[in-house]
Amino acid sequence: MSRLLVIGCGGVAGVAIHKCCQNSKVFEEICIASRTKAKCDALMEKLQGKTKTKITTAQVDADKKEEVTALIRAYQPDAVLNVALPYQDLTIMDACLECKVDYIDTANYEPEDTDDPTWRAIYEKRCEEKGFTAYFDYSWQWAYEERFKEAGITGLLGTGFDPGVTSVFVAYAKKHYFDEITTIDILDCNGGDHGYPFATNFNPEINLREVSANGSYWEDGHWIETKPMEIKREYDFPEVGKKDMYLLHHEEIEALGRNFPEVKRIRFFMTFGQSYLTHMKCLENVGMLSTSPINFDGKEIVPIQFLKALLPDPASLGPRTVGKTNIGCIFTGKKDGKEKTLYIYNVCDHQECYKEVESQAISYTTGVPAMIGAALVCSKVWKKPGVFTTDEFDPDPYMELLNEFGLPWVVEENPVLVP
Ligand code: NDP
């Protein structure tokens, strides 16, 4: 029986909290804390009476370590689940360290202000050393390893779908199907249609920063960087059909490259329709994706934040999105000296998700694994001192909980490979 502090109350948090309430044998009590307390109260009202989990709410600005520390001291949770934004990762980790409480999140740290000179200097050195230019990377959070070990607490990083489940699929494939994995292709397909000319399925700022950046993949122990959307493939996804997909830089590649050094190549592809790409290019060309503040009519605004205010709230896409997602990993490698190929994937239906938790499948496929990661840490199944990604634990209990909590997976032998 555990007490969980959830920070953030957006699209992903909404699903994670619904799922915690379905898992009241682990989560006896949760506190929903976010910048806008009214959203936490509204969610609490919706869930109360339908769950045995006791829910409370709080206001917190998670950019301020002291506020998070004070909240942890007052609430005394067993763990903190960070489903706010990646900008808050480090302040929340600092607070967890100070209070010696386990930490769980779904996305790599990245800075909100990419012009900040201190951050910029570290970033430029990292680009030179590592050879990829994405704003997010694990170095900031891996730097907590020793301090988490000394404090005896667990940091579980990136327990969404990708990263998160995709890395568990890798650990599972290695444990049960391969002696040696040679290549991994992670394929993220959203075959859903929300009917808007342009909208993003999760936080627009984080989403657009990610997909407009250079791509990169891991090959023979180093990074190969590409221009944004330079590498395109078509794939016929089970239960979704043929889609164009593009190679992106993605955070799990970095952790998998480190933790599975025998793997020769790791790539990540995401599907995009032509209309999405045309809108994004146009917005980029006119400067709307910029994170640098500009002065407008005497007021300072950040263009991408202004754009976020104009775009549909991802949480509002649920009722209108139809279709399915298919996210998974294709492996090549060897078992008992023989060449082998395998595909592990999950298919998720947007409307089914909406019926269950009033959310579309992108938030659902992230929020369920966020709850599962928190449940495994809280019940001490995935508990060791230090900072870890999801491929560094026994995958079996996580895979079982995916089946139990709405993300069943399929193992397919001899799939079509991505050229
Ligand atoms: P939303 O924008 O919908 O929600 C973010 C929430 O965080 C909001 O409730 C917001 O509050 C709150 N918040 C923002 N800043 C602060 C702050 N300083 N203090 C306290 N609360 C704050 O985002 P999503 O739910 O779409 O995404 C949540 C996380 O999930 C992100 O980190 C994203 O990168 C990650 N993600 C991971 C995926 C994966 O597969 N691993 C896939 C998709 C997303 P307010 O309501 O006031 O704005």
XYZ file of C-alpha atoms and ligand atoms in Angstrom:
467
model
C 0.000 0.000 0.000
C 1.575 3.260 -1.118
C 1.134 6.961 -1.196
C 2.033 8.662 -4.494
C 2.536 12.341 -5.229
C 1.695 13.057 -8.890
C 3.020 16.357 -10.272
C 1.242 17.727 -13.365
C -2.409 17.481 -14.360
C -2.413 17.550 -18.164
C -3.240 14.897 -20.778
C -0.764 12.229 -19.673
C -1.318 12.867 -15.959
C -5.087 12.485 -16.427
C -4.623 8.936 -17.715
C -1.906 8.022 -15.178
C -4.185 9.185 -12.339
C -7.211 7.263 -13.691
C -4.989 4.180 -13.844
C -3.614 4.688 -10.299
C -7.240 4.740 -9.164
C -7.842 1.417 -10.969
C -4.839 0.026 -9.072
C -5.887 0.906 -5.540
C -4.290 -2.255 -4.138
C -0.933 -0.496 -4.767
C -2.007 3.158 -4.576
C -3.888 3.604 -1.332
C -3.533 7.387 -1.534
C -2.516 9.865 -4.223
C -2.045 13.619 -4.172
C -2.521 15.425 -7.507
C -0.401 18.582 -7.474
C 0.057 20.994 -10.352
C 0.476 24.637 -11.289
C -3.286 25.085 -11.757
C -4.987 23.523 -8.734
C -8.477 23.896 -10.260
C -7.579 21.209 -12.832
C -6.489 18.855 -10.021
C -9.722 19.505 -8.118
C -11.843 18.861 -11.224
C -10.124 15.515 -11.838
C -10.426 14.552 -8.166
C -14.175 15.280 -8.288
C -14.575 13.128 -11.395
C -12.813 10.157 -9.788
C -14.028 10.302 -6.207
C -16.614 7.688 -5.342
C -15.429 5.472 -8.204
C -12.211 4.310 -6.545
C -10.872 3.076 -3.233
C -7.789 5.298 -3.678
C -7.945 8.354 -1.430
C -7.301 11.505 -3.499
C -6.156 14.924 -2.328
C -4.897 17.903 -4.345
C -2.328 20.671 -3.965
C -0.929 23.665 -5.813
C 2.757 23.594 -6.680
C 5.125 25.420 -8.996
C 7.522 22.608 -9.823
C 10.061 25.053 -11.262
C 10.728 25.955 -7.616
C 12.577 23.239 -5.734
C 11.584 24.694 -2.334
C 7.870 24.404 -3.178
C 8.267 20.765 -4.252
C 10.366 19.971 -1.167
C 7.787 21.561 1.134
C 4.987 19.589 -0.536
C 6.895 16.299 -0.230
C 7.605 17.006 3.451
C 3.955 17.796 4.090
C 2.491 14.841 2.133
C 5.199 12.237 2.925
C 4.785 10.168 -0.272
C 6.608 6.904 -1.031
C 7.414 8.242 -4.512
C 6.899 11.237 -6.791
C 5.569 10.710 -10.330
C 6.556 13.655 -12.532
C 4.076 14.022 -15.376
C 4.492 17.787 -15.672
C 6.957 18.844 -18.391
C 10.590 17.836 -19.003
C 11.593 21.368 -17.913
C 10.736 20.410 -14.322
C 12.709 17.124 -14.187
C 15.752 18.480 -12.376
C 13.979 20.580 -9.744
C 11.766 17.620 -8.873
C 14.786 15.260 -8.753
C 16.567 17.742 -6.454
C 13.554 17.827 -4.142
C 13.330 14.005 -4.127
C 17.020 13.811 -3.221
C 16.610 16.247 -0.380
C 13.652 14.298 1.012
C 15.028 10.822 0.108
C 11.954 9.835 -1.905
C 11.860 7.758 -5.120
C 11.430 9.623 -8.425
C 9.675 8.565 -11.665
C 9.200 10.460 -14.951
C 8.280 9.973 -18.614
C 10.646 12.274 -20.527
C 14.297 13.419 -20.560
C 15.180 16.751 -19.071
C 15.408 19.617 -21.523
C 15.739 23.306 -20.675
C 12.889 25.707 -21.295
C 15.236 28.532 -22.254
C 17.691 27.196 -24.804
C 19.466 30.578 -24.940
C 20.560 30.392 -21.289
C 24.377 30.822 -21.478
C 25.289 28.278 -18.739
C 23.122 25.604 -20.294
C 24.257 26.530 -23.815
C 27.959 26.011 -22.959
C 27.290 22.506 -21.581
C 25.032 21.715 -24.549
C 27.620 22.767 -27.135
C 30.332 20.679 -25.443
C 27.965 17.694 -25.402
C 27.119 18.153 -29.114
C 30.820 18.115 -29.930
C 31.535 15.046 -27.778
C 28.465 12.963 -28.630
C 27.617 14.114 -32.149
C 23.871 14.787 -31.873
C 22.230 18.153 -31.440
C 18.850 17.414 -29.803
C 18.096 19.648 -26.830
C 17.188 16.699 -24.627
C 19.611 14.007 -23.515
C 20.264 11.805 -20.499
C 23.481 13.442 -19.305
C 21.656 15.848 -16.962
C 19.742 13.098 -15.205
C 22.468 10.421 -15.307
C 24.574 12.957 -13.396
C 22.340 12.198 -10.363
C 23.434 8.533 -10.290
C 25.890 8.773 -7.391
C 23.712 11.084 -5.308
C 20.644 8.836 -5.737
C 22.781 5.817 -4.782
C 24.079 7.540 -1.655
C 20.549 8.577 -0.687
C 19.342 4.977 -1.269
C 16.564 6.105 -3.612
C 15.437 4.951 -7.070
C 15.107 7.259 -10.064
C 13.126 5.612 -12.871
C 13.553 7.717 -16.013
C 11.271 7.736 -19.035
C 8.452 5.328 -18.224
C 6.021 6.406 -20.964
C 5.532 4.378 -24.146
C 8.498 5.671 -26.088
C 10.698 5.962 -24.135
C 9.465 3.461 -21.584
C 7.608 0.458 -22.979
C 9.838 0.341 -26.080
C 12.893 -0.167 -23.833
C 11.035 -2.841 -21.841
C 10.297 -4.579 -25.184
C 14.066 -4.578 -25.840
C 14.866 -6.094 -22.433
C 12.081 -8.660 -22.933
C 13.316 -9.626 -26.422
C 16.844 -10.049 -25.067
C 15.678 -12.100 -22.085
C 13.334 -14.471 -23.931
C 14.116 -14.477 -27.664
C 17.734 -13.559 -28.486
C 21.267 -14.441 -27.435
C 22.400 -11.395 -29.352
C 20.415 -8.480 -30.801
C 21.964 -6.932 -33.938
C 19.507 -4.164 -34.903
C 16.499 -2.458 -33.324
C 13.968 -0.321 -35.211
C 11.485 1.443 -32.955
C 8.334 2.309 -34.909
C 5.772 4.787 -33.579
C 2.664 4.933 -35.743
C -0.375 7.063 -35.037
C -3.123 6.128 -37.467
C -5.597 8.384 -35.636
C -7.549 11.256 -37.203
C -8.812 14.154 -35.030
C -10.350 16.071 -37.918
C -8.444 19.329 -37.287
C -6.152 20.741 -40.015
C -3.334 20.830 -37.441
C -2.982 19.767 -33.796
C -0.445 17.899 -31.694
C -1.281 14.813 -29.634
C 0.699 15.841 -26.597
C 2.099 19.101 -25.289
C 2.565 21.159 -28.525
C 5.752 22.868 -27.375
C 7.537 19.632 -26.450
C 6.136 17.808 -29.502
C 7.092 20.463 -32.075
C 10.554 20.946 -30.601
C 11.127 17.207 -30.896
C 9.939 16.679 -34.450
C 11.460 19.821 -35.992
C 14.956 18.931 -34.704
C 17.677 17.040 -36.600
C 17.241 13.263 -36.716
C 19.921 10.811 -35.629
C 20.530 7.112 -35.146
C 23.080 4.892 -33.456
C 25.391 2.771 -35.601
C 28.554 0.878 -34.685
C 29.013 2.763 -31.415
C 28.414 6.314 -32.611
C 25.678 8.726 -33.664
C 24.861 9.557 -37.262
C 22.947 12.816 -37.535
C 20.485 13.617 -40.326
C 18.551 16.725 -41.333
C 14.975 16.904 -39.971
C 12.782 14.379 -41.835
C 15.640 13.455 -44.182
C 15.080 9.678 -43.952
C 11.618 8.505 -44.961
C 10.268 4.942 -45.168
C 6.858 3.411 -45.745
C 5.625 0.598 -43.497
C 2.466 -1.496 -43.476
C 1.489 -1.493 -39.797
C -0.619 -4.334 -38.376
C -4.224 -3.118 -37.792
C -3.400 0.375 -39.139
C -2.131 -0.028 -42.716
C 0.499 1.699 -44.833
C 1.982 4.919 -43.451
C 4.930 7.165 -44.237
C 7.362 7.377 -41.353
C 10.440 9.514 -40.716
C 13.620 8.934 -38.758
C 13.831 11.070 -35.599
C 16.314 11.420 -32.767
C 14.721 9.797 -29.726
C 15.882 9.516 -26.144
C 15.691 5.743 -25.663
C 18.320 5.264 -28.405
C 20.896 6.854 -26.112
C 20.100 4.592 -23.146
C 19.789 1.442 -25.282
C 23.113 2.183 -27.022
C 24.745 2.393 -23.589
C 22.990 -0.596 -21.994
C 23.071 -2.969 -25.006
C 26.515 -2.234 -26.482
C 26.410 -5.300 -28.778
C 23.544 -3.792 -30.836
C 24.950 -2.501 -34.122
C 22.176 -0.148 -35.164
C 19.237 1.512 -33.359
C 16.790 3.713 -35.245
C 13.510 5.428 -34.336
C 10.753 6.205 -36.854
C 7.514 8.138 -36.346
C 4.624 8.425 -38.815
C 3.497 11.843 -40.059
C 0.985 12.797 -42.726
C 1.976 15.288 -45.421
C -0.461 17.921 -44.113
C 1.126 17.841 -40.622
C 4.601 18.275 -42.115
C 3.527 21.144 -44.402
C 1.904 22.997 -41.480
C 4.961 22.439 -39.300
C 7.392 23.649 -41.984
C 5.331 26.764 -42.564
C 5.145 27.550 -38.825
C 8.891 26.993 -38.549
C 9.622 29.213 -41.565
C 7.685 32.128 -40.087
C 9.394 31.758 -36.695
C 6.444 30.357 -34.732
C 8.467 27.414 -33.359
C 11.060 29.699 -31.780
C 11.646 29.414 -28.021
C 13.390 32.804 -27.820
C 11.213 35.595 -26.386
C 10.257 38.469 -28.708
C 8.752 41.832 -27.896
C 5.194 42.234 -29.191
C 3.309 45.478 -28.480
C 5.443 46.108 -25.397
C 4.926 42.604 -24.057
C 7.448 39.773 -24.099
C 6.098 36.596 -25.688
C 7.668 33.262 -26.638
C 6.402 32.377 -30.162
C 5.994 28.624 -29.540
C 4.072 29.316 -26.305
C 1.785 31.703 -28.194
C 1.257 28.987 -30.806
C 0.393 26.530 -28.011
C -2.352 28.914 -26.885
C -3.819 28.880 -30.419
C -3.707 25.135 -31.026
C -6.343 22.700 -29.738
C -5.558 21.414 -26.232
C -4.322 17.808 -26.720
C -6.625 16.786 -23.859
C -9.600 17.978 -25.958
C -8.803 15.675 -28.902
C -10.179 12.574 -27.184
C -13.840 12.676 -28.269
C -13.002 13.429 -31.915
C -10.036 11.126 -32.586
C -10.741 7.879 -34.421
C -8.318 5.157 -35.511
C -5.490 3.263 -33.868
C -1.880 3.602 -32.803
C 0.721 0.890 -33.284
C 4.001 1.307 -31.384
C 6.687 -1.331 -31.124
C 10.163 -2.614 -31.931
C 11.496 -4.789 -34.753
C 14.569 -6.822 -33.869
C 17.138 -8.752 -35.840
C 19.716 -10.953 -34.133
C 20.692 -14.504 -33.287
C 19.332 -17.311 -31.133
C 21.207 -20.607 -30.759
C 23.481 -19.584 -33.631
C 20.562 -18.967 -36.045
C 19.483 -15.614 -37.563
C 16.158 -14.450 -36.142
C 13.731 -11.509 -36.581
C 10.943 -10.415 -34.238
C 8.361 -7.637 -33.846
C 6.824 -6.756 -30.471
C 4.075 -4.133 -30.605
C 0.936 -2.783 -29.033
C -2.131 -1.571 -30.898
C -4.326 0.957 -29.121
C -7.706 2.303 -30.279
C -8.342 6.029 -29.730
C -12.084 5.639 -29.181
C -11.684 2.711 -26.771
C -9.310 4.876 -24.713
C -11.800 7.704 -24.747
C -14.583 5.454 -23.540
C -12.436 4.244 -20.665
C -10.633 7.383 -19.420
C -11.837 10.267 -21.662
C -8.508 10.597 -23.410
C -7.004 9.856 -26.836
C -4.525 7.005 -27.310
C -1.317 9.085 -27.222
C -1.931 10.229 -23.650
C -3.264 6.750 -22.836
C -0.186 4.911 -24.139
C 1.988 7.260 -22.036
C -0.146 7.469 -18.890
C -0.596 3.698 -18.435
C 3.190 2.982 -18.402
C 3.709 5.982 -16.106
C 1.380 4.343 -13.584
C 3.034 0.934 -14.124
C 6.529 2.367 -13.495
C 5.284 4.078 -10.332
C 3.519 0.876 -9.194
C 6.674 -1.237 -9.632
C 8.829 1.276 -7.764
C 6.273 1.763 -4.977
C 5.791 -1.971 -4.496
C 9.608 -2.369 -4.467
C 9.617 -4.798 -7.426
C 11.753 -2.327 -9.371
C 13.716 -0.869 -6.516
C 17.466 -0.290 -6.399
C 19.483 2.801 -5.496
C 20.535 4.929 -8.462
C 19.095 6.333 -11.671
C 17.771 3.870 -14.289
C 15.884 3.549 -17.547
C 13.200 0.899 -17.992
C 15.495 -1.548 -19.830
C 17.624 -1.963 -16.675
C 15.133 -4.045 -14.683
C 13.463 -7.446 -15.124
C 10.915 -6.761 -17.916
C 8.472 -9.561 -17.007
C 6.431 -7.828 -14.274
C 6.111 -4.687 -16.425
C 4.951 -6.761 -19.432
C 2.327 -8.472 -17.247
C 1.011 -5.132 -16.009
C 0.768 -3.825 -19.611
C -1.615 -6.692 -20.342
C -3.546 -6.118 -17.125
C -3.945 -2.334 -17.487
C -4.986 -1.895 -21.104
C -1.885 -2.115 -23.318
C -1.702 -5.755 -24.437
C 1.208 -6.603 -26.710
C 1.809 -8.955 -29.596
C 4.949 -10.920 -30.456
C 5.265 -11.602 -34.200
C 8.000 -13.814 -35.661
C 9.523 -13.000 -39.091
C 8.047 -9.508 -39.604
C 8.694 -7.396 -42.714
C 11.895 -5.454 -41.968
C 12.386 -1.719 -42.493
C 14.888 -1.089 -45.332
P 0.385 18.839 -20.796
O 0.869 20.148 -21.327
O -0.966 18.346 -21.193
O 0.429 18.857 -19.201
C 1.511 19.340 -18.477
C 1.049 19.560 -17.061
O 2.172 20.013 -16.290
C -0.026 20.639 -16.926
O -0.959 20.220 -15.971
C 0.763 21.841 -16.433
O 0.046 22.741 -15.641
C 1.796 21.161 -15.563
N 2.937 22.039 -15.352
C 3.671 22.696 -16.293
N 4.615 23.442 -15.706
C 4.479 23.242 -14.365
C 5.139 23.749 -13.233
N 6.157 24.607 -13.336
N 4.726 23.341 -12.010
C 3.684 22.458 -11.868
N 3.015 21.967 -12.921
C 3.400 22.346 -14.148
O 1.522 17.763 -21.184
P 1.317 16.213 -21.488
O 0.438 15.630 -20.458
O 0.966 16.070 -22.921
O 2.801 15.663 -21.284
C 3.295 15.371 -19.988
C 4.671 14.757 -20.065
O 4.614 13.510 -20.773
C 5.707 15.602 -20.821
O 6.908 15.566 -20.097
C 5.875 14.886 -22.136
O 7.140 15.090 -22.700
C 5.710 13.444 -21.676
N 5.358 12.512 -22.757
C 6.058 11.323 -22.807
C 5.778 10.400 -23.788
C 6.429 9.076 -23.787
O 5.963 8.177 -24.479
N 7.482 8.843 -23.012
C 4.777 10.681 -24.852
C 4.031 11.906 -24.647
C 4.361 12.797 -23.644
P -1.040 23.777 -16.266
O -2.275 22.964 -16.330
O -1.092 24.908 -15.306
O -0.520 24.178 -17.636
